[in-house]
PDB file of C-alpha atoms and ligand atoms in Angstrom:
ATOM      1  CA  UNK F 285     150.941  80.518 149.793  1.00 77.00           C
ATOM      2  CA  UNK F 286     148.479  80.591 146.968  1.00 96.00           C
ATOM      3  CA  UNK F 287     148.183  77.241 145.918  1.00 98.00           C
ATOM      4  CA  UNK F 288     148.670  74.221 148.831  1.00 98.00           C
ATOM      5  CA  UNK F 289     149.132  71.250 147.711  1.00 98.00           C
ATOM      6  CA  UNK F 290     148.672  67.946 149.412  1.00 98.00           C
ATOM      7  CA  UNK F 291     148.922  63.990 148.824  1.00 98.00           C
ATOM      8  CA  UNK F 292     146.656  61.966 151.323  1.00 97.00           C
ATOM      9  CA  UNK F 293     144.751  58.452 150.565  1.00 95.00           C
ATOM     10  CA  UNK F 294     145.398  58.573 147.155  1.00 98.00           C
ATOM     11  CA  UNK F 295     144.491  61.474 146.161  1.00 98.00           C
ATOM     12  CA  UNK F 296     146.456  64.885 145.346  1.00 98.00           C
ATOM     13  CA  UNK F 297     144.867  68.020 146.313  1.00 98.00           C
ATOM     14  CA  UNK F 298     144.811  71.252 144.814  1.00 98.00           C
ATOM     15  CA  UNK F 299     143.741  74.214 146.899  1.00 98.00           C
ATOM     16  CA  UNK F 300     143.562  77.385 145.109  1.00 98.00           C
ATOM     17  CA  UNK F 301     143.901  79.739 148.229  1.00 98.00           C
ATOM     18  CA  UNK F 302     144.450  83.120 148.109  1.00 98.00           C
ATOM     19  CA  UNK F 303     140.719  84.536 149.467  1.00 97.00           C
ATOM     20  CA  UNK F 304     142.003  87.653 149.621  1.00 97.00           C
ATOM     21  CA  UNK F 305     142.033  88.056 146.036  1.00 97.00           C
ATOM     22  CA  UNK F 306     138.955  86.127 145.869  1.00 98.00           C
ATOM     23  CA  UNK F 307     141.196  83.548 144.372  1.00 98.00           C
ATOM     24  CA  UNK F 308     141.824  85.534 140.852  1.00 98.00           C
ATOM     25  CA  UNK F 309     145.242  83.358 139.594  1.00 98.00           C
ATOM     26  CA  UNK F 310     148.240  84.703 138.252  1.00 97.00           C
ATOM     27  CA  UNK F 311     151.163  83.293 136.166  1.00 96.00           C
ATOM     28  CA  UNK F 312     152.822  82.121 139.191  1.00 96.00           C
ATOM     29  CA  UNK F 313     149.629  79.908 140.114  1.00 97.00           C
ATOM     30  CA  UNK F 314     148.927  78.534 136.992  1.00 97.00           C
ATOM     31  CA  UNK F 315     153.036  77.176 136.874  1.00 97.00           C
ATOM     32  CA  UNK F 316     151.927  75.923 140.297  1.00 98.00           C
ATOM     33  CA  UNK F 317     148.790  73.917 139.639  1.00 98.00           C
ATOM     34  CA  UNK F 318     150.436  72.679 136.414  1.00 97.00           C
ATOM     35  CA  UNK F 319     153.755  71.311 138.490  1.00 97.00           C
ATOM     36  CA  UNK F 320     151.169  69.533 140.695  1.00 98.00           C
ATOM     37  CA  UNK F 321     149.424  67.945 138.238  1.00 98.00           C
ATOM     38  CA  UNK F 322     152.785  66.911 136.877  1.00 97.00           C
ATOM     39  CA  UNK F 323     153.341  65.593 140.055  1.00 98.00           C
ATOM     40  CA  UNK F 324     150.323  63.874 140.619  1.00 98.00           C
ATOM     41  CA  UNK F 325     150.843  61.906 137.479  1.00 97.00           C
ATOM     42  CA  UNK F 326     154.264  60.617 138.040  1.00 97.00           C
ATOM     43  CA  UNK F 327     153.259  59.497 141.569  1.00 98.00           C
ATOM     44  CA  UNK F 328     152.139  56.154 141.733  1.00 96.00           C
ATOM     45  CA  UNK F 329     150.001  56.342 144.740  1.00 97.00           C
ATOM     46  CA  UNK F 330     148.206  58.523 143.695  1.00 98.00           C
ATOM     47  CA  UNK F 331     144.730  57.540 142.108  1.00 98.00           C
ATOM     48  CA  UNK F 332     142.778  61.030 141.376  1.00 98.00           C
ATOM     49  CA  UNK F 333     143.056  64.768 141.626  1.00 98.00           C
ATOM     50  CA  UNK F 334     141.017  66.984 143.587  1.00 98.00           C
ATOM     51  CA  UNK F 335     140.770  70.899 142.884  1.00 98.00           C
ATOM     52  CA  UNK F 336     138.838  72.885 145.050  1.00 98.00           C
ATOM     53  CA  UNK F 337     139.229  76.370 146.474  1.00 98.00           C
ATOM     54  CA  UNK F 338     137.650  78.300 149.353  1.00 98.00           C
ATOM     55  CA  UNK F 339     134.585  77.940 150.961  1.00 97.00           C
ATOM     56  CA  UNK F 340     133.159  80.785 149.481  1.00 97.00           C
ATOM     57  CA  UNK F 341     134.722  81.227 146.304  1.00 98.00           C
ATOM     58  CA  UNK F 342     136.051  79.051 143.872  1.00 98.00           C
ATOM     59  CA  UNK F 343     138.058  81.409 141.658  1.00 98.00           C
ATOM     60  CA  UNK F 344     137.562  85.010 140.612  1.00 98.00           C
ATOM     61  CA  UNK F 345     139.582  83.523 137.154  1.00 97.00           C
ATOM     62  CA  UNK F 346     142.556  85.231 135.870  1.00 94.00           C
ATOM     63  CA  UNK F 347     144.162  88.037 138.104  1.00 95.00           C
ATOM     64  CA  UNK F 348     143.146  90.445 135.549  1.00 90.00           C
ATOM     65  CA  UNK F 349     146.415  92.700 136.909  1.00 90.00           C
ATOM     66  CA  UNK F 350     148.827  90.276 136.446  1.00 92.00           C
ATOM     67  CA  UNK F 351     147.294  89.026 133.271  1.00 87.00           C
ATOM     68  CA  UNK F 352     147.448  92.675 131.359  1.00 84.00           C
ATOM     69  CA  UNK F 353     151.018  92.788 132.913  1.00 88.00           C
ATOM     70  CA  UNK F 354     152.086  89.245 131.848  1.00 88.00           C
ATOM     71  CA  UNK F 355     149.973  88.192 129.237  1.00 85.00           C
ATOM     72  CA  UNK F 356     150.313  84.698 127.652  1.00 85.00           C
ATOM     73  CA  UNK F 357     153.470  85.063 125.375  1.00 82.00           C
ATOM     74  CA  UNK F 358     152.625  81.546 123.519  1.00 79.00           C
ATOM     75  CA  UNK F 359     151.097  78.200 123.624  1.00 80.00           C
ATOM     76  CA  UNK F 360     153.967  77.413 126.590  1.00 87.00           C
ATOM     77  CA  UNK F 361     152.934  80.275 128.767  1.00 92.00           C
ATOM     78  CA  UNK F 362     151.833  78.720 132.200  1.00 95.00           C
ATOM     79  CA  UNK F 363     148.201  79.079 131.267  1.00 94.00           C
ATOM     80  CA  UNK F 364     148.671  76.550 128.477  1.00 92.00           C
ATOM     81  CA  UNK F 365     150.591  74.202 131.052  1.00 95.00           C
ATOM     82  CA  UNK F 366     147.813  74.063 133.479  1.00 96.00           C
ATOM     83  CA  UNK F 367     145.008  73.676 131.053  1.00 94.00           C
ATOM     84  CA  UNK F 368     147.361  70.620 128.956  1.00 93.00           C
ATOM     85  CA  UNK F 369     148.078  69.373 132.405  1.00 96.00           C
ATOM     86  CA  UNK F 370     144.554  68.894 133.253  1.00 97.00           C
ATOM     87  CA  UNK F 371     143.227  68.477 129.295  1.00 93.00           C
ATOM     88  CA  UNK F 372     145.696  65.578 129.691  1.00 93.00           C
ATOM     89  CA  UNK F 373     145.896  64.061 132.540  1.00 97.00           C
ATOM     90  CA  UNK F 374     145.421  60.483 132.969  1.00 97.00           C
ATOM     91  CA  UNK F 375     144.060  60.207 136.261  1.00 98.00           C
ATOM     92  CA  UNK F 376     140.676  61.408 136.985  1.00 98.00           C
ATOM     93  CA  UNK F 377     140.040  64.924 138.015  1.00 98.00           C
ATOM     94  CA  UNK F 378     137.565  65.713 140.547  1.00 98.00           C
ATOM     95  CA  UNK F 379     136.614  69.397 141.132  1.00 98.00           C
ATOM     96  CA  UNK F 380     134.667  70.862 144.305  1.00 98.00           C
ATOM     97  CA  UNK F 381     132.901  74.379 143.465  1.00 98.00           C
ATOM     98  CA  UNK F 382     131.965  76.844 146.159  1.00 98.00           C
ATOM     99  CA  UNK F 383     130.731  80.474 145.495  1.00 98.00           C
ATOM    100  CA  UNK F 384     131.854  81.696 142.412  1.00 98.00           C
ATOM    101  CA  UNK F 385     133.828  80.389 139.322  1.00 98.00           C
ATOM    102  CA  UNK F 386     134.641  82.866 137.315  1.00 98.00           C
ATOM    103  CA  UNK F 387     136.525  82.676 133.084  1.00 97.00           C
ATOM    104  CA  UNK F 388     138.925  80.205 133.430  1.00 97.00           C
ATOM    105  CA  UNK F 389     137.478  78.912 136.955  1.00 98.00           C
ATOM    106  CA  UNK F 390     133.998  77.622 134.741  1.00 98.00           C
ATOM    107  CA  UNK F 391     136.320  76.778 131.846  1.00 98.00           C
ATOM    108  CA  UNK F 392     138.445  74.654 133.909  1.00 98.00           C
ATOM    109  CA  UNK F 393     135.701  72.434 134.775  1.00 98.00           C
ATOM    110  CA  UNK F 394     134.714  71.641 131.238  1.00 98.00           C
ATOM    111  CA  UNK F 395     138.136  69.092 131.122  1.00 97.00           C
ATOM    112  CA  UNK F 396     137.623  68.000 134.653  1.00 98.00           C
ATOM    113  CA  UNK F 397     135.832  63.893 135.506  1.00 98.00           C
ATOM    114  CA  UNK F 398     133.491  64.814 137.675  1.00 98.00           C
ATOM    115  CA  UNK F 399     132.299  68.225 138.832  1.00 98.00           C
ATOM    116  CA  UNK F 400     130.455  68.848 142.497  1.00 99.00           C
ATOM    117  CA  UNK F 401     129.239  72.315 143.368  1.00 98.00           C
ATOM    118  CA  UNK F 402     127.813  73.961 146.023  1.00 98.00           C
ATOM    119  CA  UNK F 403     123.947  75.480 146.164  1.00 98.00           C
ATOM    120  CA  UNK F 404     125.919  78.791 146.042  1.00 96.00           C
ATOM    121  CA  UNK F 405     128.114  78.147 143.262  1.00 98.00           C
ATOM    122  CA  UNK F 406     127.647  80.749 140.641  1.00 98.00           C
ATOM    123  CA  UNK F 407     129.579  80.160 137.198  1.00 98.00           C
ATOM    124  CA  UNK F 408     129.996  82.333 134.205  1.00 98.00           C
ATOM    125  CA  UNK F 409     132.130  83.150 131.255  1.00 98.00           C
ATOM    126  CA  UNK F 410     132.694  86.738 130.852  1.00 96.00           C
ATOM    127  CA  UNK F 411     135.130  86.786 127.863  1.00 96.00           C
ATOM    128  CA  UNK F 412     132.732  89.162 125.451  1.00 97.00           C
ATOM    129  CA  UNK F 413     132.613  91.977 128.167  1.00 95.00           C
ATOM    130  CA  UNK F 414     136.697  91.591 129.327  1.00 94.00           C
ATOM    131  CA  UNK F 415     136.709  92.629 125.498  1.00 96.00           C
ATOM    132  CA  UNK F 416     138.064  89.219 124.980  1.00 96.00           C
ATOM    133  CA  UNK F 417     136.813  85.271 123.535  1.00 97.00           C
ATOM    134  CA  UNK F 418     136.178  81.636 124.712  1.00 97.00           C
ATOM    135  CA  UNK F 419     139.152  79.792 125.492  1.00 94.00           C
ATOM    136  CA  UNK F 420     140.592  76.640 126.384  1.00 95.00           C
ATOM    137  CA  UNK F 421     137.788  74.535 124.270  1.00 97.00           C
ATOM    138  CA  UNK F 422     135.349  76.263 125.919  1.00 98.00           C
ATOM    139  CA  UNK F 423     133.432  77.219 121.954  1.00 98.00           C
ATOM    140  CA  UNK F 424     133.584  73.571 121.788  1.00 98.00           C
ATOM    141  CA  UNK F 425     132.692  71.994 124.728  1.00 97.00           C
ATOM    142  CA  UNK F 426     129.942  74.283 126.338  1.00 98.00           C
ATOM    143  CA  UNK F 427     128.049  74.013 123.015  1.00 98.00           C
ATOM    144  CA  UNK F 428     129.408  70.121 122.876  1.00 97.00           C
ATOM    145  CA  UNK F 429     127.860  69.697 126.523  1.00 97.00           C
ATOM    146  CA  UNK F 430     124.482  72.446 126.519  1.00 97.00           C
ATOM    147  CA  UNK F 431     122.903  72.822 123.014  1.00 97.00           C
ATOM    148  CA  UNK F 432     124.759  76.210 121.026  1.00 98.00           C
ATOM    149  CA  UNK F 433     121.460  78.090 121.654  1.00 98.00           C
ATOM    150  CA  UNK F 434     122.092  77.763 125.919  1.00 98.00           C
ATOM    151  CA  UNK F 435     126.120  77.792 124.904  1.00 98.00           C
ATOM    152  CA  UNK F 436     125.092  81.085 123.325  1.00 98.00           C
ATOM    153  CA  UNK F 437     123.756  83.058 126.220  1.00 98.00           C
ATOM    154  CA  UNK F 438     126.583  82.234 127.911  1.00 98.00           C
ATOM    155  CA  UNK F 439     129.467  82.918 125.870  1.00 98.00           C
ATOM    156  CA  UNK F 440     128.271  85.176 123.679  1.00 98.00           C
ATOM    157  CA  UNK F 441     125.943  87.210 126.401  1.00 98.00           C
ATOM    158  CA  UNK F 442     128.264  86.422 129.160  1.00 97.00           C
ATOM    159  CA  UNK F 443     124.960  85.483 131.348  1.00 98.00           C
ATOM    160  CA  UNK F 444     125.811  83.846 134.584  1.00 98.00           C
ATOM    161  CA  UNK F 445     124.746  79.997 135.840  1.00 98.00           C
ATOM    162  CA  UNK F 446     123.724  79.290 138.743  1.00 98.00           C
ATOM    163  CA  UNK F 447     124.083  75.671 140.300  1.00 98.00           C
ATOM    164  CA  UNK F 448     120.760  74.702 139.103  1.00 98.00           C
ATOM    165  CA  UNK F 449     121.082  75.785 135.338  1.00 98.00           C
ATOM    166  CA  UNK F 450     125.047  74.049 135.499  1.00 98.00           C
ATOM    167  CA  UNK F 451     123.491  70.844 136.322  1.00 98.00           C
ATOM    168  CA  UNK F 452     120.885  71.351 133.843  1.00 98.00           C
ATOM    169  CA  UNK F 453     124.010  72.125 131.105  1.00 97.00           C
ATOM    170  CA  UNK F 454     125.642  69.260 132.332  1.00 97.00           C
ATOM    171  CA  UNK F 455     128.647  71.083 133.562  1.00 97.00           C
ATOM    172  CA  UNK F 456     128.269  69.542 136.669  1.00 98.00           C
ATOM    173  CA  UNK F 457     127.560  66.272 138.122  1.00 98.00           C
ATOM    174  CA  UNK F 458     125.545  67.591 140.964  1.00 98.00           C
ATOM    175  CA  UNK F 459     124.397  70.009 143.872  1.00 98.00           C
ATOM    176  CA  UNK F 460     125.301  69.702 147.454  1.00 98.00           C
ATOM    177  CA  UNK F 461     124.748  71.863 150.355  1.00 98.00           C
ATOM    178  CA  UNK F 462     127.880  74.124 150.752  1.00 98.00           C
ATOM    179  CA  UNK F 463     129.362  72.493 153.515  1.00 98.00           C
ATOM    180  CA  UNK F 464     129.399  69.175 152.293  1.00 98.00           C
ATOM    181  CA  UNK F 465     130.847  69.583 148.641  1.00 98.00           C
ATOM    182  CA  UNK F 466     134.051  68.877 149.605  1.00 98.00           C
ATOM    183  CA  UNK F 467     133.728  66.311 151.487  1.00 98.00           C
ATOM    184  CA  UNK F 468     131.986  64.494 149.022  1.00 98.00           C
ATOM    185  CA  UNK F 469     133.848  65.095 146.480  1.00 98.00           C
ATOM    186  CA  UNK F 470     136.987  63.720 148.388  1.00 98.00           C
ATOM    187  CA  UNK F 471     135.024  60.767 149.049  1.00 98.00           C
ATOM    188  CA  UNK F 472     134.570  60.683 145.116  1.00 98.00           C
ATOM    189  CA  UNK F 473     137.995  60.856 144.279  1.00 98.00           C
ATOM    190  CA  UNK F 474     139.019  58.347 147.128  1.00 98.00           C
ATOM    191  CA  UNK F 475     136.798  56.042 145.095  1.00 98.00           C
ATOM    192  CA  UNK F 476     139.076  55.640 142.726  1.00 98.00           C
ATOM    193  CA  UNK F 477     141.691  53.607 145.304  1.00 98.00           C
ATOM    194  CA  UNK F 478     139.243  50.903 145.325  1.00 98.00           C
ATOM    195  CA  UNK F 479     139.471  50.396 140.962  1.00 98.00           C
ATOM    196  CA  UNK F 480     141.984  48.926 139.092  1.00 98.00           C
ATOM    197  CA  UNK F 481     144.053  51.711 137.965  1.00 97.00           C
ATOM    198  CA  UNK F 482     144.633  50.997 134.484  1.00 97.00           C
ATOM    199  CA  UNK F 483     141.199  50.374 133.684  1.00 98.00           C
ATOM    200  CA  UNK F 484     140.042  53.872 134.822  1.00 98.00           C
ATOM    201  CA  UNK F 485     143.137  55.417 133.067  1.00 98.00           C
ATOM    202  CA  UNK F 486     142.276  53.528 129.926  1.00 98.00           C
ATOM    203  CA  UNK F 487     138.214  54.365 130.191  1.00 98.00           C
ATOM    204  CA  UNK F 488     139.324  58.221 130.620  1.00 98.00           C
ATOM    205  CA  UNK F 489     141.133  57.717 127.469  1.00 97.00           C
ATOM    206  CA  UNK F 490     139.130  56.640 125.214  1.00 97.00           C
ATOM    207  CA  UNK F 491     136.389  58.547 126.688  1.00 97.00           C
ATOM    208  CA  UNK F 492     137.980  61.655 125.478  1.00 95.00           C
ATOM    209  CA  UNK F 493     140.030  60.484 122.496  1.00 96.00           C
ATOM    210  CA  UNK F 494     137.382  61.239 119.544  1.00 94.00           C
ATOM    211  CA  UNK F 495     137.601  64.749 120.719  1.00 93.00           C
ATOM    212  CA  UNK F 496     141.471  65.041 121.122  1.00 94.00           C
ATOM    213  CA  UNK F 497     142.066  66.135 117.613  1.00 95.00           C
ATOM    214  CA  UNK F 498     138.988  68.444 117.826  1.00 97.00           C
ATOM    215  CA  UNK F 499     140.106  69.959 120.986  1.00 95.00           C
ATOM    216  CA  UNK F 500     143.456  70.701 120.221  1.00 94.00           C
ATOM    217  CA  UNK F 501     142.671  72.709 117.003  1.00 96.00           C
ATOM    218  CA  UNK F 502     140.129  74.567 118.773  1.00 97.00           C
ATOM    219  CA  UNK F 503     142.756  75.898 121.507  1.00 94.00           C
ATOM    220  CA  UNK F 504     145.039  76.966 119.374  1.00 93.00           C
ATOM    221  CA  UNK F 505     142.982  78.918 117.266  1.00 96.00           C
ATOM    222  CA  UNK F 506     141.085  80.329 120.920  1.00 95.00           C
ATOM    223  CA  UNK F 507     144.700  80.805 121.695  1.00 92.00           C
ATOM    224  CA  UNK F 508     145.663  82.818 118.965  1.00 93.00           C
ATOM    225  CA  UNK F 509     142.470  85.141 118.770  1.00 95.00           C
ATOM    226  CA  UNK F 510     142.254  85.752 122.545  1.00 92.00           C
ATOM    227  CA  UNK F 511     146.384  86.686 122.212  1.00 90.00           C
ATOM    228  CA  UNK F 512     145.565  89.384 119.696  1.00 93.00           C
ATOM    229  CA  UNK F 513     142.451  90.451 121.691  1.00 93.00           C
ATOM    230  CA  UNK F 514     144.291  90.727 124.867  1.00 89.00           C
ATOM    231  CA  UNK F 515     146.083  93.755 123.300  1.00 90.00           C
ATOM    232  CA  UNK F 516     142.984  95.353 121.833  1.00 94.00           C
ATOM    233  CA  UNK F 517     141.323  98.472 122.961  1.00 96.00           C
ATOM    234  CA  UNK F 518     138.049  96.729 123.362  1.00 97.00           C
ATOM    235  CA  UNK F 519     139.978  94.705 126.432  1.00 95.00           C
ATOM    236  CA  UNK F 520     141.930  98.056 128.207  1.00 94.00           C
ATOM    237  CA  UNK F 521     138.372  99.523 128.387  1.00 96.00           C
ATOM    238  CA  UNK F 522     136.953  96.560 130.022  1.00 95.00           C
ATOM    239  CA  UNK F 523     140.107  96.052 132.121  1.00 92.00           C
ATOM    240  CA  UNK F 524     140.696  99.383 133.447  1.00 94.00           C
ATOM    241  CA  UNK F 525     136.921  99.421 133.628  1.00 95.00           C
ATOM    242  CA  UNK F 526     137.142  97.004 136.112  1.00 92.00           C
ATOM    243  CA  UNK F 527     139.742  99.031 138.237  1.00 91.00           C
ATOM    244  CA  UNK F 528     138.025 102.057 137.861  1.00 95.00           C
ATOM    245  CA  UNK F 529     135.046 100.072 139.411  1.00 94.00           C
ATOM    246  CA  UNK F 530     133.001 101.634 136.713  1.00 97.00           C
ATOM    247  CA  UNK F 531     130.669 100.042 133.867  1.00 96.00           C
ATOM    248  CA  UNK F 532     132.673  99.726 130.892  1.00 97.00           C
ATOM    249  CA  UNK F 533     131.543 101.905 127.871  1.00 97.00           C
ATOM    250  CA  UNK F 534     132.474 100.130 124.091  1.00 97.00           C
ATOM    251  CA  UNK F 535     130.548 102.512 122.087  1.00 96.00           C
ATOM    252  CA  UNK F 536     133.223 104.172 120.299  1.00 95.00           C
ATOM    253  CA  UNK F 537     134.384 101.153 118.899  1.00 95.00           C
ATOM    254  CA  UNK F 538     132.454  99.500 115.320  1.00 87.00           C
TER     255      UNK F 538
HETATM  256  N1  COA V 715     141.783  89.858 139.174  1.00 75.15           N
HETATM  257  C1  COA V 715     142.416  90.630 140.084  1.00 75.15           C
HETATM  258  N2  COA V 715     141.863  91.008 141.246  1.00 75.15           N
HETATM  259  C2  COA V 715     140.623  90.561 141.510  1.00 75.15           C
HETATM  260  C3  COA V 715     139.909  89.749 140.608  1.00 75.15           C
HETATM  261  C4  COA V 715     140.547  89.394 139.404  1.00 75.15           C
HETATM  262  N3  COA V 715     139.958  88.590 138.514  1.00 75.15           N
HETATM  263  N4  COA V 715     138.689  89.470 141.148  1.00 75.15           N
HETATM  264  C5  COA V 715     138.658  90.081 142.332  1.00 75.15           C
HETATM  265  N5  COA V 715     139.813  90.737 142.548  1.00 75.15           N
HETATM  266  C6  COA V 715     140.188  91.533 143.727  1.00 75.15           C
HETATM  267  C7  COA V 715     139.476  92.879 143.734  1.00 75.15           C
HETATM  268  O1  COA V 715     140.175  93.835 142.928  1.00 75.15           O
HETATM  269  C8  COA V 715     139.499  93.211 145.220  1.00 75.15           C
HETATM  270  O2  COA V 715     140.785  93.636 145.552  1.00 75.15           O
HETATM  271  P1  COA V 715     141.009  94.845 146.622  1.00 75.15           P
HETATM  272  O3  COA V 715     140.337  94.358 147.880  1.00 75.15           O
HETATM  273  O4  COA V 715     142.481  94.968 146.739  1.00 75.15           O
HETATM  274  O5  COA V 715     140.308  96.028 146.021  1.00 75.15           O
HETATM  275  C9  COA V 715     139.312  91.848 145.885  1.00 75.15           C
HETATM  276  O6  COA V 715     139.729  90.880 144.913  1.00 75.15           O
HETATM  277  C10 COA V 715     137.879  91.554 146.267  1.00 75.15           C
HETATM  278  O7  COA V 715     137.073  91.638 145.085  1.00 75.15           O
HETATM  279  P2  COA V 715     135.596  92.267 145.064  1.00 75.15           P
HETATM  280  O8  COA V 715     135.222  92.535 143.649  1.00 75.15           O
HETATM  281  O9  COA V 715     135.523  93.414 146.033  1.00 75.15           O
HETATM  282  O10 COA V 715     134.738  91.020 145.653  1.00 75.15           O
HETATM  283  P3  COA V 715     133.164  90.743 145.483  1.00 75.15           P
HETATM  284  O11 COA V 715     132.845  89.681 146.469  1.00 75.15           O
HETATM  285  O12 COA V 715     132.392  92.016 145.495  1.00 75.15           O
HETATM  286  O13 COA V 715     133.018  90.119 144.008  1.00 75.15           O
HETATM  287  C11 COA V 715     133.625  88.703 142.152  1.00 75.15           C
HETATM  288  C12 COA V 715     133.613  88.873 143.683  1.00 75.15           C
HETATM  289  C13 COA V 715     134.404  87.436 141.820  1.00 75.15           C
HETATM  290  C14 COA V 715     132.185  88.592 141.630  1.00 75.15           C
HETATM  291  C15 COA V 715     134.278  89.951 141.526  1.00 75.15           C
HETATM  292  O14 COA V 715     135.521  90.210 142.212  1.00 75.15           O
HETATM  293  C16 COA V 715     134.585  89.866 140.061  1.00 75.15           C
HETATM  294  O15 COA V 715     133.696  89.969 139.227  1.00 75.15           O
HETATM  295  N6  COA V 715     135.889  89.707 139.713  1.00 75.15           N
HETATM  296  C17 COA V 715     136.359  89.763 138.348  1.00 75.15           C
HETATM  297  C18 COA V 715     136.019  88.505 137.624  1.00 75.15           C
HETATM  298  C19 COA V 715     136.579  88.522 136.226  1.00 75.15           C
HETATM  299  O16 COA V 715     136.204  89.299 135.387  1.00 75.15           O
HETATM  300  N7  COA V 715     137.538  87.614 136.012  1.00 75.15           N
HETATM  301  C20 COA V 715     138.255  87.481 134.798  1.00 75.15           C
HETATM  302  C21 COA V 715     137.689  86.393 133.971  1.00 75.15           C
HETATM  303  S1  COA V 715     138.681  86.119 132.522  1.00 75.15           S
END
C-alpha cells in the first residue's frame, strides 16, 4: 500500500506511505491521491482534506524511475489529475510536512489551505538540475507568494528551504515540533466541522478565482516545456546521474 486513505470526523486523509522509497510517487500514486480527492469531494461528510506522509519524510517527489519510464503523455496523465484535483478542490486542503518535500512534494503545497511543517522539514525545487522546469504554477505562485528575487534562488538555483525560510516565503502557515505537526494539523482540518460548509467552500472560491485564469495558462505552458524537457539530454544526464549516485556533469551541452 502506497497511499492509505481514510475518512474519520470529517476529514479525509491522505497518507503518502511508501518510506521505503522515501515516499518518491509514481503514476500509480498520483491516480490514487487524485481518486481520493475525487472522493473526498463527492462525500458529504466530509469537511477538509488532510495530506501528510511519514514522520520523517514527506515526499522524495516524483519516482524519478517510473517517471523516465512513464512520463506524462498529456494534460490527462495522472500527474495532471492530482494537481487539478487539489488546484480544484472545493474543500479546504490541509497539508502536514515532516522531513523532506522534495519537486512536486514543495509544489504541491503551493495549492494547498493551510500548510504545517515540522522543525525538520526541508523543501526544495530541483527542476534546473533534473535538467527539467517549474511546474504545476509553481513560476507563478512561488514568485506570487516570495518576491521573484527569493522565487529565483529557488527555482532557478534549485537552493533548498528550510522550515524557517518557508515560513518566511509564506509557503507555510507555521512551525511545529516534529511530533506534533500532525496532530495539529488534524485538529486544523477538524475545524472546519464546526463552519458552515458553504461559506468556507464559497470563501476558498473566490479566494482563488482572480488567479484561476492565470493559473491555468501557466500549467499548460509548464506542462508543455517540462514534456519536451523530460526527453532532453540535459534530463538523462541528471537522471541517470542520480542512479549512478554521481554528480551530474552538463558541460557538454550550450
Ligand atoms: N525516485 C525514485 N527513487 C527514489 C527517489 C526518487 N525521487 N528518492 C529516493 N529514492 C530511493 C533511492 O533510490 C533509494 O532506493 P534504494 O534503497 O533502492 O537504493 C531510497 O529511495 C532511499 O533514498 P536515499 O537517497 O538513499 O535516501 P536519503 O535519506 O539519503 O536522501 C532524499 C533522501 C529525498 C534527499 C534523496 O533520496 C533525494 O534527493 N531524492 C531525489 C529527489 C529528487 O530529485 N526528486 C525528484 C524531484 S522532481
Amino acid at each position: 500500500m502506497t497511499i492509505r486513505t481514510e475518512t474519520a470526523d470529517g476529514v479525509a486523509r491522505i497518507e503518502i506511505a511508501r518510506p521505503e522509497k522515501k515516499n518518491a510517487i509514481t503514476v500509480a500514486m498520483y491516480q490514487q491521491m487524485a481518486d481520493a480527492i475525487a472522493a473526498a469531494h463527492d462525500d458529504r461528510s466530509v469537511r477538509a482534506i488532510l495530506i501528510h506522509g511519514q514522520p520523517d519524510i514527506f515526499t522524495a517527489g516524483n519516482d524519478l524511475e517510473d517517471f523516465m519510464k512513464n512520463p506524462p503523455a498529456g494534460m490527462d496523465a495522472p500527474v495532471f489529475q492530482f494537481i487539478a484535483a487539489l488546484g480544484y478542490a472545493e474543500k479546504p486542503v490541509v497539508a502536514a510536512v515532516n522531513g523532506a518535500a522534495v519537486g512536486i512534494g514543495t509544489t504541491m503545497l503551493l495549492h494547498c489551505d493551510l500548510v504545517y511543517c515540522a522543525d525538520n522539514a526541508m523543501f526544495s525545487m530541483p527542476f534546473v538540475s533534473l535538467g527539467l522546469c517549474a511546474e504545476f504554477a509553481s513560476s507563478l505562485l512561488v514568485p506570487l507568494y516570495a518576491g521573484y528575487h527569493k522565487a529565483a534562488e529557488k527555482l532557478l538555483l534549485g537552493e533548498p528551504m528550510s522550515a524557517e525560510e518557508a515560513l518566511e516565503m509564506k509557503v507555510v502557515n507555521r512551525i511545529l515540533p516534529p511530533d506534533e505537526v500532525l496532530g495539529y494539523a488534524k485538529r486544523q482540518a477538524a475545524r472546519f466541522n464546526g463552519l458552515p460548509p458553504t461559506s468556507v467552500r464559497e470563501t476558498k472560491r473566490l479566494m482563488k478565482s482572480a488567479w484561476k485564469s492565470i493559473t491555468e495558462k501557466v500549467i499548460e505552458d509548464e506542462g508543455r516545456t517540462f514534456g519536451r524537457m523530460l526527453h532532453s539530454a540535459e534530463a538523462k544526464e541528471a537522471f541517470s546521474a542520480f542512479f549512478e549516485r554521481r554528480k551530474p556533469d552538463f558541460s557538454r551541452f550550450g
